[in-house]
Short mmCIF file of C-alpha atoms and ligand atoms in Angstrom, two decimals:
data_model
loop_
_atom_site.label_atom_id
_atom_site.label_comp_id
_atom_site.label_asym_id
_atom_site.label_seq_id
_atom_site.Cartn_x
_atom_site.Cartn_y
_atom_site.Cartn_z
CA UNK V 1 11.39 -12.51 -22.61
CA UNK V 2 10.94 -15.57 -24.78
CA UNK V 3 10.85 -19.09 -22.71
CA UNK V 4 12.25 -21.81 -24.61
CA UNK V 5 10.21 -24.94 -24.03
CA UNK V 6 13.13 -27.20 -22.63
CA UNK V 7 14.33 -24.03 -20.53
CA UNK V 8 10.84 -24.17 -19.16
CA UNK V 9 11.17 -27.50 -18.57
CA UNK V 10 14.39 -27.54 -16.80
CA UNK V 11 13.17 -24.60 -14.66
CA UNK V 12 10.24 -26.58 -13.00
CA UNK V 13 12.34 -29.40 -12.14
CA UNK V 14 14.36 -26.99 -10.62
CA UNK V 15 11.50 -25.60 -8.36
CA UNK V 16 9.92 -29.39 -7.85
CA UNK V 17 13.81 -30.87 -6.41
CA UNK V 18 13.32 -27.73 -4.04
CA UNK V 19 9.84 -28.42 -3.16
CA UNK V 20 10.71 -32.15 -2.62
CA UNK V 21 13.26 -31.22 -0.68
CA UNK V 22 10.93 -29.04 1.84
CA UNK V 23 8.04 -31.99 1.95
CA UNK V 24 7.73 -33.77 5.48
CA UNK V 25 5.77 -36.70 3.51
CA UNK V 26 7.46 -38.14 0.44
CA UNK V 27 4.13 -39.97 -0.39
CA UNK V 28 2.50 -36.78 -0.69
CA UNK V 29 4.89 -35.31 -2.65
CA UNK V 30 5.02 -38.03 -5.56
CA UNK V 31 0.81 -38.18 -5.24
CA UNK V 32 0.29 -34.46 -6.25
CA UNK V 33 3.47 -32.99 -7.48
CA UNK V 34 4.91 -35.47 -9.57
CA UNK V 35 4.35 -34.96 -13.46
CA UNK V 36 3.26 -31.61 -13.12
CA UNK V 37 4.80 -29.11 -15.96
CA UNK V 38 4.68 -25.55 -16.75
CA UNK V 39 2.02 -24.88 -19.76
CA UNK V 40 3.66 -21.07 -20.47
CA UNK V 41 5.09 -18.34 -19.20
CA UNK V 42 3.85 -14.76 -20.52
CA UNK V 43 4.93 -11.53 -18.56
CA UNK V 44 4.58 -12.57 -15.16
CA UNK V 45 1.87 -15.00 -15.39
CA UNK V 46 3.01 -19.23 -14.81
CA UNK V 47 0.31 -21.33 -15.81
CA UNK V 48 0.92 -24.70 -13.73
CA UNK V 49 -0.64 -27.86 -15.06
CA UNK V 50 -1.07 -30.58 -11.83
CA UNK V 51 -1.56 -34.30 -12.37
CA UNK V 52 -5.23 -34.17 -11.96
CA UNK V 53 -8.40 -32.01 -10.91
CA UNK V 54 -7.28 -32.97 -7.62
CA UNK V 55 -4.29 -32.06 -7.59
CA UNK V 56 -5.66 -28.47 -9.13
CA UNK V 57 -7.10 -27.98 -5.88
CA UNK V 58 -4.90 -29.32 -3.31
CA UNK V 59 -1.71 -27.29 -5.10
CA UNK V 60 -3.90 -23.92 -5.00
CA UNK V 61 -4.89 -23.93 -1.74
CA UNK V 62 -2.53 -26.05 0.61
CA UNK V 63 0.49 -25.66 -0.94
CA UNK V 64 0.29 -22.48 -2.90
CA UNK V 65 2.27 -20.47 -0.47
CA UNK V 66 4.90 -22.99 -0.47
CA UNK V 67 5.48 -23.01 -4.50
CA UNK V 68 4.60 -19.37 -4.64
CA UNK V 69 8.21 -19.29 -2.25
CA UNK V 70 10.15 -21.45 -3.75
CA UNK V 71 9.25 -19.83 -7.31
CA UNK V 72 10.33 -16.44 -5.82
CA UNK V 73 13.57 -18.42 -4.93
CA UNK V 74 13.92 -19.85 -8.01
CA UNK V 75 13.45 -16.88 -9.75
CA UNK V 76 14.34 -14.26 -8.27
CA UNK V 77 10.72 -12.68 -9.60
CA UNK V 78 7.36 -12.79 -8.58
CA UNK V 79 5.28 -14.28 -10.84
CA UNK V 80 1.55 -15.25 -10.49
CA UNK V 81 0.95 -18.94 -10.80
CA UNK V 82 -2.36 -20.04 -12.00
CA UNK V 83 -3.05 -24.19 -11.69
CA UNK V 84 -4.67 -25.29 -14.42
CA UNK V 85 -6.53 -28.37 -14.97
CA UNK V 86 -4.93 -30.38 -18.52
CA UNK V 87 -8.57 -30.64 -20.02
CA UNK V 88 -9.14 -27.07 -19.40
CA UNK V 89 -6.02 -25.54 -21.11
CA UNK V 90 -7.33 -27.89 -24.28
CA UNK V 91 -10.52 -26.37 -24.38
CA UNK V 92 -8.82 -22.90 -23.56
CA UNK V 93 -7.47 -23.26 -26.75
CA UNK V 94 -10.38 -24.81 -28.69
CA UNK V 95 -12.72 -21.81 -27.75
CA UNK V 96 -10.16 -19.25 -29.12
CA UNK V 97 -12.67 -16.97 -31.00
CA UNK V 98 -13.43 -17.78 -34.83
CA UNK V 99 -11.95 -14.93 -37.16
CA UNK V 100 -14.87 -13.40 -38.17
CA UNK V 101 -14.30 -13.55 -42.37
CA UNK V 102 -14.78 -9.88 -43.38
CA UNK V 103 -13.86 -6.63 -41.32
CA UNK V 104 -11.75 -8.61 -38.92
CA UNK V 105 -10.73 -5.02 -37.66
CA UNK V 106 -13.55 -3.36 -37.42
CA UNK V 107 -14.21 -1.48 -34.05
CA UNK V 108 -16.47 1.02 -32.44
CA UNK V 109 -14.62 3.38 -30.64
CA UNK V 110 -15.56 3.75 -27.15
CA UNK V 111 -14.33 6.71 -26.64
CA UNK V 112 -16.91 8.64 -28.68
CA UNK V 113 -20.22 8.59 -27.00
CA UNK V 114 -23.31 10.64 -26.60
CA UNK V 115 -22.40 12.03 -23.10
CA UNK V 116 -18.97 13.55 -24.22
CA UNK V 117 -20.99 15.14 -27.37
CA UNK V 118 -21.64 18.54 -27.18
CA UNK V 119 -24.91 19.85 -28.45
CA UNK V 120 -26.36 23.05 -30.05
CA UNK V 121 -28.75 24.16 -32.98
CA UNK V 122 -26.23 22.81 -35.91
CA UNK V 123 -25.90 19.33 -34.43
CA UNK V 124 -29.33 19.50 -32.12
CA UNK V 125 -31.02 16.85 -35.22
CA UNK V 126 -29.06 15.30 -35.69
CA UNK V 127 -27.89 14.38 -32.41
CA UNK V 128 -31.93 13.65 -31.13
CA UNK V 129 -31.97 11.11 -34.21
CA UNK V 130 -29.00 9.22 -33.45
CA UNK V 131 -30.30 9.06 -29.81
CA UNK V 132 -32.96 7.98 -30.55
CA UNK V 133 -32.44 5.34 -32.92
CA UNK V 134 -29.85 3.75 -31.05
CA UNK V 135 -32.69 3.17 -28.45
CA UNK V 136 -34.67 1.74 -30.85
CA UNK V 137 -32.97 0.14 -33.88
CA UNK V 138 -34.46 -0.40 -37.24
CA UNK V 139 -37.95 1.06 -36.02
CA UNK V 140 -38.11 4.69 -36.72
CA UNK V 141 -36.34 5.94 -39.66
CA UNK V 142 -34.81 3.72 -41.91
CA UNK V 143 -31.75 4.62 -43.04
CA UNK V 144 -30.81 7.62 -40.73
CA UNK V 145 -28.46 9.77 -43.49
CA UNK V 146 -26.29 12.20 -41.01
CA UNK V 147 -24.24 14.46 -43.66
CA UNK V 148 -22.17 17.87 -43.40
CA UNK V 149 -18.84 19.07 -43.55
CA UNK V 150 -15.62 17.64 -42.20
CA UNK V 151 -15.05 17.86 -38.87
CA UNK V 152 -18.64 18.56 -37.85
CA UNK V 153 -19.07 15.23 -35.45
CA UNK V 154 -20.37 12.69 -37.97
CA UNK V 155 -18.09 9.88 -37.33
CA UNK V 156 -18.51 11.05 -33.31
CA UNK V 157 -22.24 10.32 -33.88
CA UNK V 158 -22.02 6.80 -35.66
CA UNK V 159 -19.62 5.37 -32.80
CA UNK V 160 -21.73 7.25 -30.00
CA UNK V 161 -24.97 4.66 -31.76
CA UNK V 162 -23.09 1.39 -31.97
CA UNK V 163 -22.07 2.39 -28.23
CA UNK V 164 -25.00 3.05 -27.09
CA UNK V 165 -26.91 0.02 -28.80
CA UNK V 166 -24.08 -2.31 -27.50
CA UNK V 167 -24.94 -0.95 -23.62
CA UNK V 168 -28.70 -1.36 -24.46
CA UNK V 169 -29.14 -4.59 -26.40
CA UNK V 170 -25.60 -6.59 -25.72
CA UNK V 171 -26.77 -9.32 -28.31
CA UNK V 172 -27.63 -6.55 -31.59
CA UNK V 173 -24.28 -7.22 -33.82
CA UNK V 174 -23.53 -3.68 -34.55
CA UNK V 175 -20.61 -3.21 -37.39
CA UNK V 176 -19.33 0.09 -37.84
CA UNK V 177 -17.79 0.11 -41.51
CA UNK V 178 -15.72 2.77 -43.70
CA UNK V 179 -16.73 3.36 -46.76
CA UNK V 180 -13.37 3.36 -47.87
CA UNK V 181 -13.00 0.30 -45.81
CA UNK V 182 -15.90 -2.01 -47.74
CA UNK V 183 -14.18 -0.91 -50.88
CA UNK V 184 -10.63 -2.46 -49.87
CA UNK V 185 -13.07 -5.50 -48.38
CA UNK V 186 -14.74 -5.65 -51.45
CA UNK V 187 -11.56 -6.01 -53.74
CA UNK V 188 -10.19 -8.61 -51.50
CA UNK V 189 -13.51 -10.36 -51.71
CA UNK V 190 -13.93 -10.32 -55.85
CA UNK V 191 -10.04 -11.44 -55.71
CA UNK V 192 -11.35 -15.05 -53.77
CA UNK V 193 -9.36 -14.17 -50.48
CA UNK V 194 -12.76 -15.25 -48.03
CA UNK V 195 -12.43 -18.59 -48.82
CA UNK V 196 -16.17 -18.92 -50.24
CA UNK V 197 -18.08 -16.86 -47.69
CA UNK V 198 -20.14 -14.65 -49.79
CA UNK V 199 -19.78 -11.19 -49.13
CA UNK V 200 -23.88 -10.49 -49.74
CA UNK V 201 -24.89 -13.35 -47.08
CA UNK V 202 -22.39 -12.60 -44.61
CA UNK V 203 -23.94 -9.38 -43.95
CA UNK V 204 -28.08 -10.99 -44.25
CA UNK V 205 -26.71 -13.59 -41.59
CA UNK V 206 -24.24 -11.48 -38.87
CA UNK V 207 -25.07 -7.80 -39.03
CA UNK V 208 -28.23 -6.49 -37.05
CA UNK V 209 -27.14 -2.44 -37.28
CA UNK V 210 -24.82 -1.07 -39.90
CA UNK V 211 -22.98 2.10 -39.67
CA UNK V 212 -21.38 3.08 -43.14
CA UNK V 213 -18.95 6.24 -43.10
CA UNK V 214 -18.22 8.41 -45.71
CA UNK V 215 -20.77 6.99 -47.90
CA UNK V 216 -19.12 8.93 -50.85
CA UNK V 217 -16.42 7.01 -50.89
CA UNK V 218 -18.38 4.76 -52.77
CA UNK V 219 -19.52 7.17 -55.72
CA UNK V 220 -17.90 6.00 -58.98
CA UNK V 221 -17.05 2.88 -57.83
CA UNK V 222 -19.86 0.60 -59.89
CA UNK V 223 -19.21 -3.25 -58.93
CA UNK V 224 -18.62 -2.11 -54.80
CA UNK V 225 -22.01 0.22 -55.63
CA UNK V 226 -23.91 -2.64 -56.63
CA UNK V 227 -22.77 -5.17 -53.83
CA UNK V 228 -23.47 -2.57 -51.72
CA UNK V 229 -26.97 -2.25 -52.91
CA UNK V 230 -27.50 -5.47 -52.28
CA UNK V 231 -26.32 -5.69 -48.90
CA UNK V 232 -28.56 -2.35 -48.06
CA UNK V 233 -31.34 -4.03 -48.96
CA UNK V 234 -31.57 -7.22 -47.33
CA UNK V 235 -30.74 -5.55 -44.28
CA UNK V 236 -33.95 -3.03 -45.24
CA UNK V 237 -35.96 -5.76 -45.69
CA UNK V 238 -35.38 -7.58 -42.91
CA UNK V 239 -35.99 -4.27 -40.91
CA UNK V 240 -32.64 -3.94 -39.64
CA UNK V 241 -31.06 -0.34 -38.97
CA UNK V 242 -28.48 1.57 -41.16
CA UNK V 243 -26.91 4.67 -40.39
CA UNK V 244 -24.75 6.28 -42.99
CA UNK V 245 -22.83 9.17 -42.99
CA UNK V 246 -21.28 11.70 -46.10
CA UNK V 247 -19.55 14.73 -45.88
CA UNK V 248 -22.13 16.54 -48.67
CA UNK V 249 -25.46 15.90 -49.80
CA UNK V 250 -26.03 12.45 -52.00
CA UNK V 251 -27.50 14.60 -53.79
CA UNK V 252 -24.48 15.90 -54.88
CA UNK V 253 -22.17 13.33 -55.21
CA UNK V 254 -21.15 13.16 -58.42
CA UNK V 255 -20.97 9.39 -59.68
CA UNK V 256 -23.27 8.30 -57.20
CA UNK V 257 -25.30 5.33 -58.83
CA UNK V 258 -29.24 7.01 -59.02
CA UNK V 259 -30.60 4.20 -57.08
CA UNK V 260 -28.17 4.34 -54.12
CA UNK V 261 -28.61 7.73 -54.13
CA UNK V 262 -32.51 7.56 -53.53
CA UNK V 263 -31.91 4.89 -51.25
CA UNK V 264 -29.58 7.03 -49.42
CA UNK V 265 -32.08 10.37 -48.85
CA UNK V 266 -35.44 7.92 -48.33
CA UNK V 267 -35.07 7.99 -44.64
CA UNK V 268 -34.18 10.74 -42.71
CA UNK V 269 -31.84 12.89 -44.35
CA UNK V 270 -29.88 15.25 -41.78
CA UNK V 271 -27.63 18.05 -42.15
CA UNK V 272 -24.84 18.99 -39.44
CA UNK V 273 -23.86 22.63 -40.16
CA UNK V 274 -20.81 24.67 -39.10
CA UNK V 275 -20.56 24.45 -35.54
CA UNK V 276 -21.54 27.89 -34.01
CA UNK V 277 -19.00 29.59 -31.65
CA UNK V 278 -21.08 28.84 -28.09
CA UNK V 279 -21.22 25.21 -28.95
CA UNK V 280 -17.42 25.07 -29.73
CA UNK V 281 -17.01 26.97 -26.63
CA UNK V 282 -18.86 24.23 -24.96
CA UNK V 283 -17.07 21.88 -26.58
CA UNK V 284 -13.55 23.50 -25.79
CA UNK V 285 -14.48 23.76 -22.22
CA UNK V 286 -15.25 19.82 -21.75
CA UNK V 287 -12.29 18.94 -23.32
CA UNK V 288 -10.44 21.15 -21.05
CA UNK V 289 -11.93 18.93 -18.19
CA UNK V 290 -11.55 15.97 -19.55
CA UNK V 291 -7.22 16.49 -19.42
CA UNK V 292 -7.86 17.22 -15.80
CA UNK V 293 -7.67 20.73 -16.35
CA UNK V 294 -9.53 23.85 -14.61
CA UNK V 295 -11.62 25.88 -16.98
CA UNK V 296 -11.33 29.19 -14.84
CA UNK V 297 -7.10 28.62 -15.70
CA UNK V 298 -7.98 29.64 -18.86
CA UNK V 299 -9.34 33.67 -19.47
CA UNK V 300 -12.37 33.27 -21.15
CA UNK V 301 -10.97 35.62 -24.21
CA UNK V 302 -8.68 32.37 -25.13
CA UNK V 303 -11.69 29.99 -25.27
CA UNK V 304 -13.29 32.83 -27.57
CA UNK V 305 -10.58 33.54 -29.83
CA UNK V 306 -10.01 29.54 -30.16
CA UNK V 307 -13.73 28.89 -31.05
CA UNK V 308 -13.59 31.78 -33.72
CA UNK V 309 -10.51 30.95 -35.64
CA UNK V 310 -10.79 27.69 -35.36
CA UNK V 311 -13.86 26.33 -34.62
CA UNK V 312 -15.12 25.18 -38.13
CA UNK V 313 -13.91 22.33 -37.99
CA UNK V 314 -13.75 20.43 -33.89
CA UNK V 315 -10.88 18.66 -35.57
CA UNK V 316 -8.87 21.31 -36.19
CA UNK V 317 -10.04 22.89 -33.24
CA UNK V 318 -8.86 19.63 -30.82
CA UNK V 319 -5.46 19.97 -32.92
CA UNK V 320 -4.88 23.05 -31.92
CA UNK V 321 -5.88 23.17 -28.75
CA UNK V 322 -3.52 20.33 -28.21
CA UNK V 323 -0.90 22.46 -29.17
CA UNK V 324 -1.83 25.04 -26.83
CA UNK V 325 -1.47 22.32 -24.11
CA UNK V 326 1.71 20.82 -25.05
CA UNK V 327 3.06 24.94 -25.22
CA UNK V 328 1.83 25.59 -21.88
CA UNK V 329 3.25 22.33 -20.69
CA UNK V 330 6.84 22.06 -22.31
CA UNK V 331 7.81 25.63 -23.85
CA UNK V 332 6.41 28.52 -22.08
CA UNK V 333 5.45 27.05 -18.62
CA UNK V 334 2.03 28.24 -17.12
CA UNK V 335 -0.98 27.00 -15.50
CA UNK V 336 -2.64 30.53 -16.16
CA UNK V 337 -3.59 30.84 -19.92
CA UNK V 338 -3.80 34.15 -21.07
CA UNK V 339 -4.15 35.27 -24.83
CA UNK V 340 -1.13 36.39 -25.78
CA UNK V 341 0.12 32.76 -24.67
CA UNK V 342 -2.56 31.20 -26.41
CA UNK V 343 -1.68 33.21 -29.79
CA UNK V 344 1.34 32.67 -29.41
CA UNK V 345 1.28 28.64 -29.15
CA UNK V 346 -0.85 28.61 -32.66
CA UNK V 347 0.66 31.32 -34.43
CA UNK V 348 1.42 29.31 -37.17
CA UNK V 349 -1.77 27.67 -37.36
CA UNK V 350 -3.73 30.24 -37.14
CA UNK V 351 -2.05 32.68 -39.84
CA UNK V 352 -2.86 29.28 -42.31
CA UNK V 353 -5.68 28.76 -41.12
CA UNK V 354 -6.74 32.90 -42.27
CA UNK V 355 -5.07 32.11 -45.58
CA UNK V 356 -7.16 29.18 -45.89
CA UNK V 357 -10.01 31.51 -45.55
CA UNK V 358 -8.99 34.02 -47.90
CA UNK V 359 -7.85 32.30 -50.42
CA UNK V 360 -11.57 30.24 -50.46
CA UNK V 361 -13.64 33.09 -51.39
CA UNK V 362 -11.38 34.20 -54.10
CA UNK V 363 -10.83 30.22 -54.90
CA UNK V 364 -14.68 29.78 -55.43
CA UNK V 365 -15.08 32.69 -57.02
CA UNK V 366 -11.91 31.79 -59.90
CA UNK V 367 -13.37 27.93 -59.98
CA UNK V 368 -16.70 29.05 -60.81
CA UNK V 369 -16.05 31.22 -63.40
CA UNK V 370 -13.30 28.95 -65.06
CA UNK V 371 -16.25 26.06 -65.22
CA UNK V 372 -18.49 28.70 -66.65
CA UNK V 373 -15.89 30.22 -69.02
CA UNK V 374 -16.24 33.76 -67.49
CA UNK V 375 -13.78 35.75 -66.11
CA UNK V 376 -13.86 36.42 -62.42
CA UNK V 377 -15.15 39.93 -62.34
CA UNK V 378 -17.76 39.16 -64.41
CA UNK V 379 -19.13 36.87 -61.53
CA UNK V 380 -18.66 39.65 -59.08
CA UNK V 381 -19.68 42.67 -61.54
CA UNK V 382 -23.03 44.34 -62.21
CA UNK V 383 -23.70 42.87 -65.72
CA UNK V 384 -26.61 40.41 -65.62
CA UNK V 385 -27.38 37.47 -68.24
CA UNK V 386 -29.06 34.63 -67.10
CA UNK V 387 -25.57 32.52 -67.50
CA UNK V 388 -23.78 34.59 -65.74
CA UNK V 389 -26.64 35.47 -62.70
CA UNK V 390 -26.89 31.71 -62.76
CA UNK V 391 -23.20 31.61 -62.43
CA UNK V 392 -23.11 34.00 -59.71
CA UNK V 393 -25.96 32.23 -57.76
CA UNK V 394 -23.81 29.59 -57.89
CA UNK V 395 -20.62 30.81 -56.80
CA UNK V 396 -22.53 32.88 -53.91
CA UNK V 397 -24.04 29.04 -52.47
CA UNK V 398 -20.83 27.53 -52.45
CA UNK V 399 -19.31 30.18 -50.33
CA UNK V 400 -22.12 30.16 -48.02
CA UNK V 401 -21.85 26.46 -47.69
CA UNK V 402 -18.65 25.65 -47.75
CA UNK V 403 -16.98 29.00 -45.64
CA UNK V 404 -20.17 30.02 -43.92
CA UNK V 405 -19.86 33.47 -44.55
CA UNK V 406 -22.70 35.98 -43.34
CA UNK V 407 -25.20 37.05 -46.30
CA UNK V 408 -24.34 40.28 -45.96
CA UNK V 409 -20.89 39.90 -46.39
CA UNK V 410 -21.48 37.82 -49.74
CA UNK V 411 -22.99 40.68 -50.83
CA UNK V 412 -19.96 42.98 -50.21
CA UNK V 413 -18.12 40.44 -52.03
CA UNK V 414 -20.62 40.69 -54.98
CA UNK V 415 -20.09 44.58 -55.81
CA UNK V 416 -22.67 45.47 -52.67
CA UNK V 417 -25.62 43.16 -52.78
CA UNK V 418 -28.02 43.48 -50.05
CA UNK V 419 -28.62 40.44 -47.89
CA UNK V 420 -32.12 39.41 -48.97
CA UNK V 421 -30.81 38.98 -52.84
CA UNK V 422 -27.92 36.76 -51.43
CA UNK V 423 -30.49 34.87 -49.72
CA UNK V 424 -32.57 34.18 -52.49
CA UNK V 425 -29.84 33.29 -54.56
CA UNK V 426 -28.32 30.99 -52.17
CA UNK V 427 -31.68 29.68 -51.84
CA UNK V 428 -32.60 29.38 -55.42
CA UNK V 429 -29.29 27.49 -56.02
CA UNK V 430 -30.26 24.95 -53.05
CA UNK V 431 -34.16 24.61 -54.02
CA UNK V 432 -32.77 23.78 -57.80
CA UNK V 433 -30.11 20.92 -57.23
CA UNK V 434 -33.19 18.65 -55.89
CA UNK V 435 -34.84 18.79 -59.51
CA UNK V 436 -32.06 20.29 -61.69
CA UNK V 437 -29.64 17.24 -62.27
CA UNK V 438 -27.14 19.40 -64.76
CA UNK V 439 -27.09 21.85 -61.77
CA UNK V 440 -26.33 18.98 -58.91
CA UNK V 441 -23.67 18.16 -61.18
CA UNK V 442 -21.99 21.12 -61.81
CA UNK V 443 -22.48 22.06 -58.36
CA UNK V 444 -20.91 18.75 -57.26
CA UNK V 445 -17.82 19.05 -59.18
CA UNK V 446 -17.03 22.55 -58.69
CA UNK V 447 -17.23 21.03 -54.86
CA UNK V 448 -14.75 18.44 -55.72
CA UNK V 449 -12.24 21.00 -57.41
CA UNK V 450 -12.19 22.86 -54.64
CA UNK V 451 -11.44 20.62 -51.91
CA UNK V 452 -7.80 19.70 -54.11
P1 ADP W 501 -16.54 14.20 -39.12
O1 ADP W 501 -16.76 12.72 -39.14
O2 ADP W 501 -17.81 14.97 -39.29
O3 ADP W 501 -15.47 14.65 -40.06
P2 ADP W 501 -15.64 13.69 -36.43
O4 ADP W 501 -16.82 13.00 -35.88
O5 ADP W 501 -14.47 12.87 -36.78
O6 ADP W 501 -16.04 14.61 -37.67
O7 ADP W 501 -15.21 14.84 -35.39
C1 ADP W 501 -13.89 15.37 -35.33
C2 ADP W 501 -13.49 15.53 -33.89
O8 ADP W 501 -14.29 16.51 -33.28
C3 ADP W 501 -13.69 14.26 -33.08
O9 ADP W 501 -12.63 14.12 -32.18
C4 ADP W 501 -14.99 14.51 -32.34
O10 ADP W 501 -15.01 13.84 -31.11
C5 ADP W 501 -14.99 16.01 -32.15
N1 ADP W 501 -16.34 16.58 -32.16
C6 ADP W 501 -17.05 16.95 -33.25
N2 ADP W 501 -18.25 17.44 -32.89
C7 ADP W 501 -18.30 17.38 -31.54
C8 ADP W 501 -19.28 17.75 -30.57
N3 ADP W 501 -20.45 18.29 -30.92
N4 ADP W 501 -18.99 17.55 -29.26
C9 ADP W 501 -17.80 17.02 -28.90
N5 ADP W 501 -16.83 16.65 -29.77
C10 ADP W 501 -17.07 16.83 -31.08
MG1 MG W 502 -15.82 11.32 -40.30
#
């Protein structure tokens, strides 16, 4: 409810006449109570401000249950009365925290942390690195690169290090940015709304540990590439840590200014891959407890069939275990989940989630032979030139990477290849893009197409 200042007003006269009238000693009354006003009212909270530092005290302790009474009177509410000393509500509102000039908004989430992440051989790196380096920032690797597919934890990991190096070191300014983020930062910046605090300095003089996410965001985007250099390396210099995160290799990125991109691998480069089945088992299972839930409610097939179909991405997988919640809560009432309960609450999901699938193999397999101006069963037929094995190698590496489908099936795919030549196909593909730069290019765009 908003307070206008003279109804303020008018409402502590009201309480002092009452207190007056309940005072023994008029002398008393005028020494501490009189020219006393209310500084603000918020929710249920009256700050009081008495004549002097005396008066402070003498109101908060001797006479506080007398006001707190006649308040309640008053009132007809209860609020909580704080006496305040004039001088201090002036420096109460001196001290209000400075704006800080760029990412005002910027916050780690606390909520994402180390504990609550759930490890196993995809994530196990990366995981030990981030650990580690948010026990010591800045002095083992230098910048820690965490990359891999959506969904796979990343972000998780970046918050879980500016957690954990705010608990260890409370005076290390840690600044968790998005990539997408310094770009809108970055355009407000060039446009002169930061009233002349350069970008470039700002970051030399107020950030100790810098967590960029989503680094290819940035790809394409020269003037934001080149401030960002900058910024990357004073901070490098000045042996301060940065932990980046992209959802594919720099390596790939098409657009991705060459010296950023060097900069980017010259730490420690890790991958997060699909998330096997235990681990998102594991990772079903805590979330399970953390809603306050019993594990053994659910039958072990539903935590199963959950991890399969949707466990290749934990977002996706949260999302729909959500649902499951929300069905077993509101629609079709039970505290023991079974499967056909389970399928039933993500039917939907689930049957997209298989088209999604199906459609991907076939989808890689038409976008790689469109780039290469082949027709599809070409990629997939017996007929070898090096164009087309090259095109097949190709198209066989980006299903392995981006679906994570077994070898062996590949080779199904393929008109009945045997696992080992999928292998060294996949293998040749992923050895090449380090050295082959017309290769890492077409290999990054075909990417992009296919994530449209
Ligand atoms: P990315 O940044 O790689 O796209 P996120 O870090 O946003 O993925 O993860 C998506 C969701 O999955 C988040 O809610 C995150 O907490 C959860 N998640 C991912 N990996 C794990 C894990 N290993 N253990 C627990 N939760 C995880
Ligand atoms: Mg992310």
């Amino acid at each position: 409810m908003e307070n206008s200042v003279s109804e303020i007003a008018a409402l502590w006269d009201r309480i002092l006449v009452k207190i007056k009238a309940k005072m023994d000693d008029q002398l008393v009354y005028d020494t501490f109570f009189e020219g006393s006003y209310i500084d603000s009212i918020q929710d249920n909270k009256m700050i009081v401000v008495p004549n002097s530092q005396l008066a402070v005290t003498i109101l908060s302790t001797k006479y506080k249950d007398l006001i707190d009474s006649v308040v309640r009177e008053a009132t007809e509410s209860n609020f909580e009365i704080r006496f305040v000393d004039k001088d201090s509500i002036k420096k109460q509102v001196e001290i209000k925290p400075v704006k800080q000039p760029f990412f005002a908004d910027s916050v780690i989430n606390p909520q994402y942390t180390f504990k609550n992440f759930v490890v196993g051989p995809s994530n196990r790196e990366a995981y030990q690195a981030a650990l580690m380096i948010s026990q010591n920032p800045g002095k083992l690797f230098n910048p820690l690169l965490i990359y891999g597919g959506s969904g796979l934890g990343k972000t998780h990991l970046l918050h879980a290090i500016g957690n954990a190096v705010k608990e260890k070191y409370p005076g290390i300014r840690v600044l968790y940015v998005h990539a997408q983020q310094f770009l809108n930062e970055f355009i407000k910046y060039v446009n002169g709304q930061n009233e002349g605090t350069n970008l470039v300095d700002w970051f030399k003089d107020s950030v100790d540990v810098l967590l960029v996410d989503d680094v290819q965001f940035l790809a394409g985007k020269i003037r934001t590439e080149e401030t960002f250099f900058s910024i990357y390396n004073n901070l490098q210099t000045a042996g301060k840590q940065v932990v980046l995160t992209s959802d594919v290799n720099p390596a790939q990125v098409d657009g991705l200014e060459e010296r950023l991109r060097s900069r980017f691998v010259s730490g420690l480069p890790l991958l997060i891959s699909p998330i096997e089945k235990e681990t998102c088992e594991s990772i079903l299972r805590l979330k399970i407890e953390a809603n306050g839930l019993d594990v053994n409610d659910f039958d072990p097939e539903v935590i199963a069939y959950f991890a399969e179909t949707f466990g290749k991405n934990v977002r996706v997988l949260e999302g729909a275990f959500e649902r499951l919640l929300f069905y077993t809560v509101n629609i079709h009432k039970t505290k023991h989940v079974d499967l056909p309960t389970a399928m039933d609450s993500v039917s939907s999901l689930a049957e997209a989630q298989d088209a999604k699938t199906q459609l991907s193999e076939e989808k890689i397999i038409s976008a790689v032979a469109d780039y290469y101006s082949l027709a599809p069963y070409q990629l997939t037929g017996k007929i070898r030139t090096s164009q087309i094995a090259m095109a097949r190698h190709i198209a066989m590496y980006l299903i392995r990477t981006l679906l994570d489908v077994p070898f062996t099936k590949i080779g199904q795919t393929f008109g009945g290849k045997d696992h080992a030549t999928v292998m060294n196909g996949v293998q040749k593909v992923e050895n090449s893009i380090k050295t082959d730069k017309d290769l890492a290019k077409a290999v990054g765009e075909l990417q992009a197409r296919l994530k449209v």
